[in-house]
Amino acid sequence: MQNNKNLILWVELLFALLSLWVLLMVPSYPEYAMAVLRVYILSMIVLTVSLVLVVRRYQSQHSSVDMNRIFDMVDRIDTPAFIWASDLSMMYGNHAMNELLGISEDDNGTHALELNRFFHDIGLSPKDAAEIMSKGTLSTGMVANGQKHYINWSTSLMMQNDIASLHFSIGFETTELEEAKQSLSEKTETLAISENRYALSMKLSGVGFLLCETIHNGCYNEYYVSKEAQEFLGITSDHISFHEFRKKIYSDDRYKFDNYIRELEHPDPEAEPVPRVMELRIHHEMGKPFVWYAYHYHANLVDSNKIPIVGGALVNISEEKEKDALLEKYAYQDEITEISNRKKLIEYGKECYAAYEKEHKPYWVMVLDIDRFHLINDSCGYASGNKVLREFASILSKYQDQGKQDKPGLAARLGADNFALLMHDYEDDELPKHKLDLIRKDFAKLESGEFASLSLTCSAGVAHLPRDGKTFEEVLEHAEFALTICKGELSYLMGYDAEMHQEILHQGEMEKSLSDAIEQHHLQLYYQPKFDLHTEKIMGAEALIRWIKPDGTMISPNVFIPVAEKSGMISDISNFVLREACQQTGLWQKEGLSPIVMSINFASGDFYQANVCEVVQHELDSAGLQPKYLELELTERLALGDINYTIDQMNALRAMGVLLAMDDFGTGYSSLSYIQRLPLTLLKLDRSFIIEIETDSVAQVIVSAVIQIAKSMNMETIAEGVEYEGQSKILKDMGCDYIQGYLYGKPMPAADFRKRLEINTYGKEVS
Ligand code: C2E
Ligand code: MG
Ligand code: MG
């Protein structure tokens, strides 16, 4: 439109100039013609000039109408828009613009604004305005009405004349977009931070990932390996095949991995998709020590249509394992031998029982005992005793199943000299005996150096899991019981059977009631007189224990002493007998009755106590009794022990002044030559010789010979179980010193015996 108007003006001007040229350049026309022409030309010039003026006027009128229309149109735009001159002299802003800038339209009817101020308000300089003119677009951020606005201005040239050009700028509010962008960038930043944190925490927490990804022939056979996991495995690739991964696993743990692969290949459709854990020892580098890792994985292939991600996190658990090992050491390791203790065996055994119920792999439980271990301990000292225990433990460990399977065997120390070996059955009934023979063979090899004088042997009881018990504890208990039976039988291996079970019950009941009897003082001492064949007076007594139940029934020591010996209660009984007998003898002496020698029966277990001298001395002192009035009766079972230790112990007691008798002589394993080496003061001929002595000439010869030999060794002799005068006479003739038997009195309560002592002292009863 503007260009068309200019073209008309140019055409008009050209026509006026052409007319003037014609007027000046053509003087040769006739005068009148010239005059007419001049008039014509002049009128044409006047017309043209008038026309130009009219056009100009029209033009000017027409242009101002356009501007108003334009302003009107700009006002109707509901987004901020303004018209401005390039010399920044004026501006016209629409309603939206004024609203944005907070300009009241009443104050400024023309909506005109100072452009300088506007640009200043939006933080731009005139230079920026020039830039807008050249580029056409500009994004601004401005605070209006207390709110931040982002506006994208688009500017175009509206009109141009010689002095200035007029521009039209329209703004599109991009505040929402900007804010979204900003929040996105903040979120991106947060994400980046959290990703960094994630990467860092992965690194610091030592978690790596192994994901089964690649599938060949319908099976997973390769892992994707995360960066951390690559470090764990000592690889640089982010993939590793199952085969290569398996090679990195410590050989004893590979079966776990094989089970896992089996699970992947044959998933249990019923199985819950729960995470599982597989603890593996992995070699970072072959030949280098392994590191413990826990692989927490999901292996759920229930949905066969899709390929689920199977895999999980690999976590370094070396520290935990070290702590576990330390805790395990304190809780589950025997201090002396450093093999598993009873607690560990029981926990592990329970696991084996549970495994049996699933996999039906049976076990043997063998309980072993070092024969006469107390002798080793007492004679060689505790340090040597411990050494033997350690050696024995290492032999057992040697014969423990090695860890090629899920639940390998286990060697444990149950306490004292008792050990256990848990082993797989392999359907071989001879296996326990075979293993025990090997153990015994190795153990016997230690009989050199400081243990040269000892015979190192062991015995064992064995029970079968699950045949011999419904729980592991029951199986173990039965193996232990088989061992106690085996000891009594003098055989070195005994298997558990049902008959033994009855015996267990019987013995268990007996033990229980005996222990109650001790507590409730149902044990009592009876005294049997010992008669001097020379003076024909009572010279002593034997203290014999009686268990008298509240209903008056009496239980023979022949019944309960063996039970007490097995259960260990014998030492309580012996201490009671020693104290009571000493007190009683001392009391009678203090009461003025003729002093007598009190004999007490000493079990071999009591005798081998390291502090036996101290115990005896203590009781003598507290009873105010001289040692020469106390006689300890030992049995020939001492012969089973270590002879040197026996002699030392006896010498120590003799040195105290205590008398020592060999009880039941002739029934045991000891020979006279053996007896000769012992510092005994008295030989007690067993009742079995005496019964026959009147009728059996062989018995007479033996008894006579024994009496003579004893005399030659400065030992006195006493005959037990003398019931008849004839027996007494024969014995006296043979030179026997004393007799004990029903002939002179049955074992009796203290009060009755006191009466006998009164007669002995005063010739009559006095009380
Ligand atoms: P022992 O030490 O040989 O005791 C002698 C046993 O022979 C006693 O049996 C006694 O009553 C019995 N006896 C004595 N004279 C005669 C007789 O003329 N004829 C018959 N038929 N028997 C006679 P008791 O009291 O039943 O003791 C049995 C065994 O129990 C004892 O044999 C001893 O080995 C053990 N015993 C008894 N008391 C104790 C004790 O306090 N401690 C220990 N460790 N063992 C004891
Ligand atoms: Mg006796
Ligand atoms: Mg006897």
mmCIF file of C-alpha atoms and ligand atoms in Angstrom, residues 542 544 601 633 635 662-665 684-687 720-721 740, ligand 3:
data_model
loop_
_atom_site.group_PDB
_atom_site.id
_atom_site.type_symbol
_atom_site.label_atom_id
_atom_site.label_comp_id
_atom_site.label_asym_id
_atom_site.label_seq_id
_atom_site.Cartn_x
_atom_site.Cartn_y
_atom_site.Cartn_z
ATOM 1 C CA GLU A 542 34.843 -100.854 107.335
ATOM 2 C CA LEU A 544 29.910 -99.374 103.969
ATOM 3 C CA ASN A 601 36.262 -97.839 99.965
ATOM 4 C CA GLU A 633 40.644 -99.645 100.387
ATOM 5 C CA THR A 635 40.545 -102.222 94.189
ATOM 6 C CA MET A 662 44.079 -103.822 98.472
ATOM 7 C CA ASP A 663 40.427 -104.863 98.544
ATOM 8 C CA ASP A 664 38.970 -108.045 97.015
ATOM 9 C CA PHE A 665 42.415 -109.425 96.368
ATOM 10 C CA LYS A 684 42.220 -108.082 101.820
ATOM 11 C CA LEU A 685 41.587 -111.650 100.681
ATOM 12 C CA ASP A 686 38.398 -111.896 98.713
ATOM 13 C CA ARG A 687 35.418 -113.726 100.156
ATOM 14 C CA GLU A 720 36.625 -110.973 104.107
ATOM 15 C CA GLY A 721 33.342 -112.817 104.418
ATOM 16 C CA GLN A 740 35.902 -109.450 108.794
HETATM 17 MG MG MG B 3 35.833 -106.461 99.527
#
